[in-house]
C-alpha atoms as an extended CHARMM CRD file, in Angstrom:
* protein
*
       107  EXT
         1         1  MET       CA            355.6700000000      131.4150000000      224.2970000000  PROA      1               0.0000000000
         2         2  GLU       CA            354.9930000000      133.9090000000      221.5160000000  PROA      2               0.0000000000
         3         3  ASN       CA            352.8120000000      132.7290000000      218.6400000000  PROA      3               0.0000000000
         4         4  ASN       CA            353.2050000000      134.6510000000      215.3920000000  PROA      4               0.0000000000
         5         5  LEU       CA            351.4320000000      132.1130000000      213.2100000000  PROA      5               0.0000000000
         6         6  ASP       CA            348.8870000000      133.4180000000      210.7370000000  PROA      6               0.0000000000
         7         7  ILE       CA            346.3540000000      130.6710000000      211.4160000000  PROA      7               0.0000000000
         8         8  LYS       CA            343.8380000000      131.8900000000      208.8250000000  PROA      8               0.0000000000
         9         9  GLY       CA            346.5390000000      132.1600000000      206.1570000000  PROA      9               0.0000000000
        10        10  LEU       CA            348.0830000000      128.7770000000      206.9280000000  PROA      10              0.0000000000
        11        11  LEU       CA            344.6900000000      127.0700000000      207.1100000000  PROA      11              0.0000000000
        12        12  GLY       CA            343.7480000000      128.6180000000      203.7780000000  PROA      12              0.0000000000
        13        13  LYS       CA            346.9470000000      127.3500000000      202.1390000000  PROA      13              0.0000000000
        14        14  ARG       CA            346.3220000000      123.8950000000      203.5860000000  PROA      14              0.0000000000
        15        15  ILE       CA            342.7250000000      123.8000000000      202.3220000000  PROA      15              0.0000000000
        16        16  LYS       CA            343.8660000000      124.8020000000      198.8440000000  PROA      16              0.0000000000
        17        17  GLU       CA            346.6180000000      122.1960000000      198.9350000000  PROA      17              0.0000000000
        18        18  LEU       CA            344.1800000000      119.4360000000      199.9080000000  PROA      18              0.0000000000
        19        19  ARG       CA            341.6040000000      120.6000000000      197.3460000000  PROA      19              0.0000000000
        20        20  THR       CA            344.0990000000      120.5950000000      194.4840000000  PROA      20              0.0000000000
        21        21  GLU       CA            345.5410000000      117.2130000000      195.5440000000  PROA      21              0.0000000000
        22        22  ARG       CA            342.0220000000      115.8320000000      195.1560000000  PROA      22              0.0000000000
        23        23  LYS       CA            341.6300000000      117.5500000000      191.7920000000  PROA      23              0.0000000000
        24        24  LEU       CA            338.6330000000      119.5460000000      192.9930000000  PROA      24              0.0000000000
        25        25  THR       CA            337.8500000000      122.9830000000      191.6410000000  PROA      25              0.0000000000
        26        26  GLN       CA            336.7700000000      125.7330000000      194.0000000000  PROA      26              0.0000000000
        27        27  GLU       CA            333.3720000000      125.5420000000      192.3660000000  PROA      27              0.0000000000
        28        28  LYS       CA            333.0000000000      121.8000000000      193.0170000000  PROA      28              0.0000000000
        29        29  LEU       CA            334.2570000000      121.9350000000      196.6180000000  PROA      29              0.0000000000
        30        30  SER       CA            332.0010000000      124.9140000000      197.3510000000  PROA      30              0.0000000000
        31        31  GLU       CA            329.0510000000      122.9650000000      196.0090000000  PROA      31              0.0000000000
        32        32  ILE       CA            329.8900000000      119.9230000000      198.1540000000  PROA      32              0.0000000000
        33        33  VAL       CA            330.4340000000      121.9370000000      201.3240000000  PROA      33              0.0000000000
        34        34  GLY       CA            327.4900000000      124.2530000000      200.7800000000  PROA      34              0.0000000000
        35        35  PHE       CA            328.9310000000      127.7110000000      200.6120000000  PROA      35              0.0000000000
        36        36  GLY       CA            329.7890000000      130.0640000000      197.7710000000  PROA      36              0.0000000000
        37        37  GLN       CA            332.8960000000      129.8950000000      195.6480000000  PROA      37              0.0000000000
        38        38  ARG       CA            333.6900000000      133.4550000000      196.7060000000  PROA      38              0.0000000000
        39        39  THR       CA            333.6960000000      132.3600000000      200.3600000000  PROA      39              0.0000000000
        40        40  LEU       CA            336.0230000000      129.4530000000      199.5620000000  PROA      40              0.0000000000
        41        41  SER       CA            338.3360000000      131.8000000000      197.6900000000  PROA      41              0.0000000000
        42        42  LYS       CA            338.4790000000      134.1280000000      200.7110000000  PROA      42              0.0000000000
        43        43  LEU       CA            339.0620000000      131.1430000000      202.9770000000  PROA      43              0.0000000000
        44        44  GLU       CA            341.9480000000      129.8520000000      200.8430000000  PROA      44              0.0000000000
        45        45  ARG       CA            343.5240000000      133.3290000000      200.8150000000  PROA      45              0.0000000000
        46        46  GLY       CA            343.2670000000      133.6010000000      204.5970000000  PROA      46              0.0000000000
        47        47  LYS       CA            340.7950000000      136.4820000000      204.4240000000  PROA      47              0.0000000000
        48        48  THR       CA            338.0630000000      134.7590000000      206.4340000000  PROA      48              0.0000000000
        49        49  PHE       CA            337.6640000000      131.8750000000      208.8420000000  PROA      49              0.0000000000
        50        50  ILE       CA            335.4180000000      128.8480000000      208.6400000000  PROA      50              0.0000000000
        51        51  THR       CA            332.4070000000      128.0940000000      210.8250000000  PROA      51              0.0000000000
        52        52  ALA       CA            332.2360000000      124.8690000000      212.8080000000  PROA      52              0.0000000000
        53        53  GLU       CA            329.3580000000      123.6600000000      210.6340000000  PROA      53              0.0000000000
        54        54  HSD       CA            331.2790000000      124.2290000000      207.4090000000  PROA      54              0.0000000000
        55        55  LEU       CA            334.4390000000      122.7950000000      208.9680000000  PROA      55              0.0000000000
        56        56  ALA       CA            332.7110000000      119.4570000000      209.5320000000  PROA      56              0.0000000000
        57        57  LYS       CA            331.4720000000      119.3970000000      205.9310000000  PROA      57              0.0000000000
        58        58  LEU       CA            334.9040000000      120.3840000000      204.6270000000  PROA      58              0.0000000000
        59        59  LEU       CA            336.5810000000      117.5530000000      206.5400000000  PROA      59              0.0000000000
        60        60  THR       CA            334.1400000000      115.0920000000      204.9980000000  PROA      60              0.0000000000
        61        61  ALA       CA            334.4830000000      116.5400000000      201.4930000000  PROA      61              0.0000000000
        62        62  LEU       CA            338.2900000000      116.4500000000      201.6330000000  PROA      62              0.0000000000
        63        63  ASP       CA            338.2860000000      113.0830000000      203.4170000000  PROA      63              0.0000000000
        64        64  VAL       CA            340.6770000000      114.2530000000      206.1430000000  PROA      64              0.0000000000
        65        65  GLY       CA            340.6780000000      114.3720000000      209.9050000000  PROA      65              0.0000000000
        66        66  ILE       CA            340.8860000000      117.5840000000      211.8560000000  PROA      66              0.0000000000
        67        67  GLU       CA            344.5230000000      116.8980000000      212.7000000000  PROA      67              0.0000000000
        68        68  ASP       CA            345.3680000000      116.5610000000      208.9960000000  PROA      68              0.0000000000
        69        69  LEU       CA            343.6220000000      119.7900000000      208.1060000000  PROA      69              0.0000000000
        70        70  PHE       CA            345.4750000000      121.7140000000      210.7890000000  PROA      70              0.0000000000
        71        71  ASN       CA            348.8100000000      120.0570000000      209.9710000000  PROA      71              0.0000000000
        72        72  PHE       CA            350.3580000000      123.1250000000      208.3880000000  PROA      72              0.0000000000
        73        73  GLY       CA            353.5250000000      123.5450000000      210.3880000000  PROA      73              0.0000000000
        74        74  TYR       CA            355.5830000000      122.8670000000      207.2760000000  PROA      74              0.0000000000
        75        75  LEU       CA            353.9300000000      125.8270000000      205.5610000000  PROA      75              0.0000000000
        76        76  GLN       CA            355.6470000000      128.2750000000      207.8770000000  PROA      76              0.0000000000
        77        77  GLU       CA            357.9200000000      130.7950000000      206.2480000000  PROA      77              0.0000000000
        78        78  LYS       CA            361.4660000000      129.6300000000      205.5670000000  PROA      78              0.0000000000
        79        79  GLU       CA            362.9280000000      131.9620000000      208.1740000000  PROA      79              0.0000000000
        80        80  ALA       CA            360.7370000000      130.5260000000      210.9060000000  PROA      80              0.0000000000
        81        81  ILE       CA            361.7870000000      127.0190000000      209.9090000000  PROA      81              0.0000000000
        82        82  LYS       CA            365.4700000000      127.9800000000      209.8780000000  PROA      82              0.0000000000
        83        83  ASP       CA            365.1210000000      129.6480000000      213.2760000000  PROA      83              0.0000000000
        84        84  GLU       CA            363.4560000000      126.5530000000      214.6890000000  PROA      84              0.0000000000
        85        85  LEU       CA            366.1980000000      124.2790000000      213.3270000000  PROA      85              0.0000000000
        86        86  ILE       CA            368.9660000000      126.5370000000      214.6090000000  PROA      86              0.0000000000
        87        87  ASP       CA            367.3490000000      126.6410000000      218.0390000000  PROA      87              0.0000000000
        88        88  ALA       CA            366.9860000000      122.8540000000      218.0690000000  PROA      88              0.0000000000
        89        89  ILE       CA            370.6570000000      122.4350000000      217.1800000000  PROA      89              0.0000000000
        90        90  LYS       CA            371.8270000000      125.0050000000      219.7530000000  PROA      90              0.0000000000
        91        91  HSD       CA            369.8340000000      123.4020000000      222.5290000000  PROA      91              0.0000000000
        92        92  GLU       CA            370.6650000000      119.8430000000      221.4630000000  PROA      92              0.0000000000
        93        93  LYS       CA            367.0130000000      118.9570000000      220.9160000000  PROA      93              0.0000000000
        94        94  ILE       CA            367.9210000000      116.9190000000      217.8220000000  PROA      94              0.0000000000
        95        95  ASP       CA            370.7640000000      114.6370000000      216.8320000000  PROA      95              0.0000000000
        96        96  VAL       CA            373.0420000000      116.8190000000      214.7040000000  PROA      96              0.0000000000
        97        97  THR       CA            374.6980000000      113.8240000000      213.0540000000  PROA      97              0.0000000000
        98        98  THR       CA            371.3500000000      112.4930000000      211.8290000000  PROA      98              0.0000000000
        99        99  LEU       CA            370.3200000000      115.9350000000      210.6460000000  PROA      99              0.0000000000
       100       100  TYR       CA            373.5990000000      116.2710000000      208.7370000000  PROA      100             0.0000000000
       101       101  ARG       CA            373.1210000000      112.8570000000      207.0870000000  PROA      101             0.0000000000
       102       102  ILE       CA            369.6380000000      113.8700000000      205.9720000000  PROA      102             0.0000000000
       103       103  TYR       CA            371.0140000000      117.1170000000      204.5860000000  PROA      103             0.0000000000
       104       104  LYS       CA            373.7750000000      115.3150000000      202.6720000000  PROA      104             0.0000000000
       105       105  SER       CA            371.3420000000      112.7780000000      201.2460000000  PROA      105             0.0000000000
       106       106  LEU       CA            369.2340000000      115.6070000000      199.7990000000  PROA      106             0.0000000000
       107       107  LYS       CA            372.1240000000      117.3440000000      198.0360000000  PROA      107             0.0000000000
């Protein structure tokens, strides 16, 4: 199975999302976790990756579990999501009637 996910980019988006949900500035979160604001900025932009030590502190600071932090499947590009849905429909991996009802309820 081919994996074209930009893990650093998706993780960075997820960290930023969690930080802003908690109304934390980069400065404040950096202070809590113990690394520079510049490092956090690079992390959120997917330009660097986090160490295990800082990961543990980040999980505590954001009050999330590891599975929540790495739950960024929904951040995939729209095309990837469409492709996944089309594949699921073609291969009958999902109930099309339920999917259609969901779609109609959102319109």
